């Protein structure tokens, strides 16, 4: 049991580190593309999103077909599909809504305000995981989630903020962004539920293929066809960005399978910090004081959330939850022991069964 637990934790750590690494590389590659394009990427971003989903779909179908050929077979697994496969379109539709709301919020808010409020999705993710998936966490872990949110928000604070917009416009943008954070948390939990619990007999990569099919269909209307500029500006760097984005998406699915949505949030936060540090070394970016403070807070959040003390706290919480049940059982046992002498006294005062069953002579004569 201990070896299995250590193996599971090693698997979770490996996929989390892989996700953080790919996400950090993804951010750095986009920065390089912006630098080469004088502040903006030279390729069509919606088309890149579609190509990313198609790459993930191709990888998922290839791995699944190889696994199925050594097992039940591709045809038999396809025949086992049912109408429940449509449920995989739910997170895809939520992802589309998120993308549109992000563009609206970005048009209403300045970059520092947008980045500051975008960190609020961490706490709703924890709440949804508790309500819909039954995932319980210690009080220290809940505090760690708050610390992570505050730490990430602190790293985004800039001293030279852009001029503030009108109050009404800013409040509308913040409201849209908060709703989008809730939607993001919901889509992450829905995706985790589908991967872990929906159709238990369906292979993992076939589940991923379902999600990527619907995501490709959703991304199709916003992409440009190859003969209408969809491939313009797609040099080797753009192709590398698409491949790294696909690897990041596949890593997320593995993290959701072997860990959960909150571990994904921690890995994504680590990727942001790693990318910033790498930018400081590669592009001459100087981290601000706010970034260093936020970095320290995020490190504390990692320790509080993943520390061994949570195991002790969880065991103590289980013991506290069992105490009322044990007390009620002990009280019931004491009640039973007090009733036994009373029953014995009643039995000793009552006549023997033979005497109760035999009527008296007078009563017999009266009957005759």
XYZ file of C-alpha atoms in Angstrom:
368
model
C 0.000 0.000 0.000
C 2.787 2.416 0.871
C 4.624 1.607 -2.377
C 1.451 2.180 -4.415
C 0.878 5.501 -2.684
C 4.457 6.608 -3.366
C 4.104 5.521 -6.987
C 0.886 7.502 -7.375
C 2.458 10.622 -5.893
C 5.477 10.240 -8.186
C 3.160 9.998 -11.198
C 1.254 13.094 -10.107
C 4.483 15.014 -9.591
C 5.880 13.991 -12.982
C 2.792 15.105 -14.906
C 2.523 18.340 -12.892
C 6.167 19.223 -13.587
C 5.635 18.342 -17.259
C 2.611 20.651 -17.438
C 4.462 23.511 -15.741
C 7.429 23.081 -18.086
C 5.371 23.032 -21.298
C 3.222 25.956 -20.139
C 6.326 28.022 -19.341
C 7.887 27.197 -22.725
C 4.611 28.103 -24.400
C 4.630 31.567 -22.808
C 8.275 32.153 -23.744
C 7.708 31.128 -27.360
C 4.797 33.558 -27.676
C 7.030 36.329 -26.295
C 9.668 35.482 -28.912
C 6.995 35.573 -31.628
C 5.833 38.992 -30.405
C 9.392 40.289 -30.398
C 9.892 39.073 -33.971
C 6.591 40.609 -35.082
C 7.156 43.991 -33.435
C 4.698 43.472 -30.601
C 2.253 41.033 -32.162
C 2.375 37.528 -33.556
C 2.587 37.197 -37.327
C 0.199 34.242 -37.627
C -3.580 33.991 -37.221
C -4.218 33.034 -33.601
C -7.733 31.492 -34.024
C -6.330 29.269 -36.767
C -3.479 28.277 -34.434
C -6.073 27.277 -31.835
C -7.768 25.011 -34.388
C -4.456 23.474 -35.455
C -3.608 22.826 -31.798
C -6.879 20.961 -31.254
C -6.317 18.935 -34.423
C -2.807 17.948 -33.287
C -4.148 16.836 -29.900
C -6.902 14.900 -31.654
C -4.389 13.180 -33.938
C -2.172 12.196 -30.992
C -5.134 10.913 -28.944
C -6.524 8.846 -31.846
C -3.097 7.403 -32.665
C -2.357 6.327 -29.091
C -5.876 4.961 -28.619
C -5.807 2.959 -31.854
C -2.452 1.417 -30.921
C -3.759 0.471 -27.474
C -7.050 -0.836 -28.886
C -5.260 -3.011 -31.473
C -3.582 -4.858 -28.586
C -6.861 -5.213 -26.684
C -10.518 -5.420 -27.666
C -9.985 -3.828 -31.059
C -10.922 -0.459 -32.517
C -14.220 -1.592 -34.030
C -15.554 -3.163 -30.826
C -14.746 -0.058 -28.780
C -16.410 2.196 -31.345
C -19.544 0.027 -31.270
C -19.649 0.467 -27.488
C -20.082 4.239 -27.807
C -23.434 5.683 -26.767
C -25.300 8.981 -26.728
C -23.480 9.860 -23.517
C -20.569 10.919 -25.716
C -22.437 14.171 -26.368
C -21.696 15.200 -22.774
C -18.090 15.798 -23.826
C -19.297 18.827 -25.770
C -20.142 20.637 -22.513
C -16.583 21.671 -21.552
C -15.874 22.505 -25.209
C -18.836 24.917 -25.307
C -17.764 26.413 -21.976
C -14.249 26.953 -23.333
C -15.690 28.892 -26.288
C -17.747 31.094 -23.978
C -14.636 31.729 -21.879
C -12.602 32.837 -24.877
C -15.277 35.282 -26.001
C -15.723 36.712 -22.491
C -11.956 37.127 -22.148
C -11.851 39.260 -25.282
C -14.734 41.415 -23.995
C -13.134 41.844 -20.562
C -9.778 42.727 -22.102
C -11.470 45.457 -24.152
C -13.034 46.949 -21.012
C -10.083 46.711 -18.579
C -6.474 47.794 -18.613
C -3.898 44.937 -18.539
C -2.945 45.210 -14.818
C -6.602 45.172 -13.706
C -7.393 42.283 -16.030
C -4.479 40.160 -14.781
C -5.284 41.017 -11.168
C -8.890 39.824 -11.284
C -8.134 36.847 -13.549
C -6.471 35.114 -10.587
C -9.825 34.753 -8.799
C -10.665 31.471 -10.577
C -8.539 29.442 -8.139
C -10.986 29.582 -5.224
C -14.139 28.772 -7.288
C -12.275 25.757 -8.661
C -11.817 24.475 -5.113
C -15.454 25.144 -4.202
C -16.782 23.373 -7.311
C -14.481 20.409 -6.725
C -15.894 20.098 -3.197
C -19.548 20.480 -4.234
C -19.645 18.416 -7.443
C -16.783 15.945 -7.012
C -16.801 15.550 -3.221
C -13.108 16.425 -2.908
C -12.328 17.347 0.698
C -9.393 19.465 1.780
C -7.970 20.545 5.095
C -8.337 24.057 6.433
C -4.651 24.630 5.731
C -5.182 23.692 2.083
C -8.090 26.131 1.786
C -5.838 28.823 3.240
C -3.178 27.793 0.707
C -5.648 28.369 -2.137
C -6.302 31.883 -0.869
C -2.564 32.472 -0.568
C -2.011 31.230 -4.106
C -4.671 33.579 -5.444
C -3.271 36.552 -3.505
C 0.320 35.695 -4.448
C -0.478 35.438 -8.157
C -2.443 38.682 -7.985
C 0.481 40.414 -6.273
C 2.896 39.364 -9.014
C 0.644 41.092 -11.555
C 0.606 44.459 -9.793
C 2.424 47.111 -11.785
C 3.472 50.476 -10.464
C 3.134 52.174 -13.844
C -0.492 51.241 -14.436
C -2.346 52.598 -17.439
C -4.831 55.471 -16.894
C -8.006 54.242 -15.163
C -11.114 53.853 -17.283
C -14.549 55.119 -16.335
C -15.907 53.527 -13.163
C -18.951 52.025 -14.847
C -16.874 50.510 -17.642
C -14.355 49.100 -15.154
C -17.043 47.574 -12.935
C -18.684 45.961 -15.975
C -15.358 44.464 -17.036
C -14.673 43.157 -13.527
C -18.152 41.629 -13.357
C -17.675 39.867 -16.697
C -14.264 38.630 -15.608
C -15.569 37.271 -12.298
C -18.318 35.413 -14.146
C -15.706 34.084 -16.550
C -13.564 32.883 -13.624
C -16.558 30.950 -12.315
C -17.161 29.532 -15.788
C -13.500 28.536 -16.062
C -13.637 26.725 -12.725
C -16.825 24.959 -13.794
C -15.384 23.824 -17.123
C -12.273 22.498 -15.391
C -14.333 20.474 -12.917
C -16.596 19.215 -15.728
C -13.561 18.134 -17.703
C -12.152 16.345 -14.658
C -15.469 14.565 -14.058
C -15.642 13.346 -17.655
C -12.075 12.052 -17.595
C -12.374 10.296 -14.219
C -15.994 9.155 -13.885
C -17.896 9.329 -17.182
C -17.978 6.012 -19.082
C -15.535 4.078 -16.847
C -14.977 1.402 -19.497
C -13.963 3.945 -22.152
C -10.179 4.253 -22.654
C -8.571 7.455 -21.460
C -7.284 8.522 -24.877
C -10.671 7.889 -26.475
C -12.198 10.253 -23.919
C -9.586 12.840 -24.853
C -10.442 12.322 -28.523
C -14.098 13.079 -27.759
C -13.177 16.367 -26.096
C -10.787 17.360 -28.885
C -13.359 16.579 -31.588
C -15.887 18.933 -30.034
C -13.203 21.542 -29.340
C -12.146 21.417 -33.002
C -15.728 21.840 -34.139
C -16.131 24.818 -31.826
C -12.853 26.419 -32.983
C -13.637 25.857 -36.668
C -15.902 28.906 -37.277
C -13.290 31.411 -36.022
C -10.357 29.917 -37.958
C -9.379 30.895 -41.478
C -9.065 28.322 -44.220
C -5.543 27.614 -45.510
C -6.373 29.215 -48.878
C -7.733 32.373 -47.200
C -4.781 33.281 -45.010
C -5.051 30.515 -42.446
C -1.412 29.542 -42.972
C 0.010 33.024 -43.432
C 2.937 33.659 -41.109
C 3.213 30.026 -40.051
C 6.973 29.672 -39.954
C 8.933 27.135 -37.915
C 8.391 29.145 -34.723
C 4.618 29.167 -35.218
C 4.610 25.412 -35.822
C 6.642 24.931 -32.647
C 4.141 27.055 -30.702
C 1.269 24.890 -31.970
C 3.085 21.683 -31.001
C 3.970 22.996 -27.523
C 0.371 24.161 -27.021
C -0.816 20.676 -27.941
C 1.655 19.108 -25.504
C 0.402 21.485 -22.808
C -3.210 20.447 -23.435
C -2.353 16.756 -23.328
C -0.410 17.310 -20.089
C -3.488 18.975 -18.564
C -5.575 15.884 -19.329
C -3.025 13.646 -17.578
C -2.921 15.967 -14.550
C -6.732 15.869 -14.343
C -6.706 12.063 -14.565
C -4.037 11.389 -11.959
C -4.444 14.508 -9.780
C -7.184 17.131 -9.903
C -8.113 20.573 -11.158
C -6.458 22.389 -8.261
C -3.119 20.696 -8.847
C -3.476 21.932 -12.419
C -3.977 25.468 -11.060
C -0.810 25.185 -8.978
C 1.130 23.856 -11.986
C -0.145 26.711 -14.161
C 0.847 29.232 -11.496
C 4.318 27.695 -11.309
C 4.544 27.973 -15.100
C 3.814 31.710 -14.941
C 6.547 32.237 -12.369
C 9.034 30.061 -14.274
C 8.311 31.940 -17.490
C 8.851 35.277 -15.744
C 12.184 34.167 -14.322
C 13.236 32.831 -17.706
C 12.201 36.134 -19.306
C 14.388 37.961 -16.813
C 17.355 35.850 -17.908
C 16.602 35.865 -21.637
C 14.982 39.217 -22.405
C 16.457 41.415 -19.689
C 13.165 41.724 -17.805
C 13.611 43.011 -14.246
C 11.172 41.552 -11.730
C 9.468 44.204 -9.645
C 9.256 44.216 -5.863
C 5.616 43.192 -6.109
C 6.622 40.170 -8.195
C 9.215 39.065 -5.657
C 6.711 39.427 -2.802
C 4.083 37.499 -4.754
C 6.638 34.825 -5.633
C 7.406 34.307 -1.933
C 3.684 34.077 -1.130
C 3.148 31.492 -3.879
C 6.042 29.388 -2.545
C 4.393 29.433 0.897
C 1.097 28.412 -0.708
C 2.812 25.424 -2.352
C 4.230 24.323 1.011
C 0.914 24.704 2.854
C -1.050 22.830 0.167
C 1.302 19.916 -0.544
C 3.033 19.581 2.849
C 2.935 16.342 4.835
C 1.088 18.131 7.635
C -2.106 17.850 5.580
C -2.028 14.074 5.967
C -1.945 14.436 9.751
C -4.708 17.041 9.661
C -6.872 14.851 7.432
C -6.479 11.871 9.772
C -7.341 14.070 12.745
C -10.447 15.360 10.955
C -11.561 11.789 10.262
C -11.061 10.908 13.924
C -13.082 13.935 15.004
C -15.821 12.946 12.569
C -15.892 9.409 14.017
C -16.029 10.550 17.649
C -19.799 11.344 17.735
C -20.544 7.947 16.189
C -18.344 6.141 18.711
C -19.924 8.069 21.568
C -23.415 7.168 20.407
C -22.385 3.510 20.099
C -20.911 3.537 23.606
C -24.056 5.182 24.949
C -26.180 2.514 23.258
C -23.998 -0.226 24.725
C -24.352 1.242 28.231
C -28.128 1.390 27.794
C -28.180 -2.284 26.838
C -26.098 -3.270 29.888
C -28.445 -1.382 32.236
C -31.474 -3.100 30.741
C -30.088 -6.632 31.207
C -30.312 -6.693 35.065
C -33.873 -5.338 34.889
C -34.852 -8.094 32.508
C -33.206 -10.652 34.789
C -35.212 -9.361 37.795
C -38.434 -9.566 35.822
C -37.607 -13.106 34.758
C -36.835 -14.154 38.364
C -40.166 -12.752 39.655
C -42.285 -14.439 36.995
C -43.354 -18.085 37.549
C -41.703 -20.899 35.641
C -43.114 -21.755 32.268
C -44.547 -25.063 33.598
C -46.493 -23.246 36.281
C -47.807 -20.717 33.784
C -48.864 -23.422 31.355
C -50.637 -25.651 34.013
C -53.932 -24.254 35.383
C -54.823 -24.713 39.069
C -57.103 -27.591 40.282
C -59.819 -25.243 41.364
C -59.839 -23.569 38.048
C -59.904 -26.994 36.339
C -62.825 -28.144 38.431
C -64.673 -24.922 37.708
C -64.179 -25.585 33.997
C -65.602 -29.105 34.365
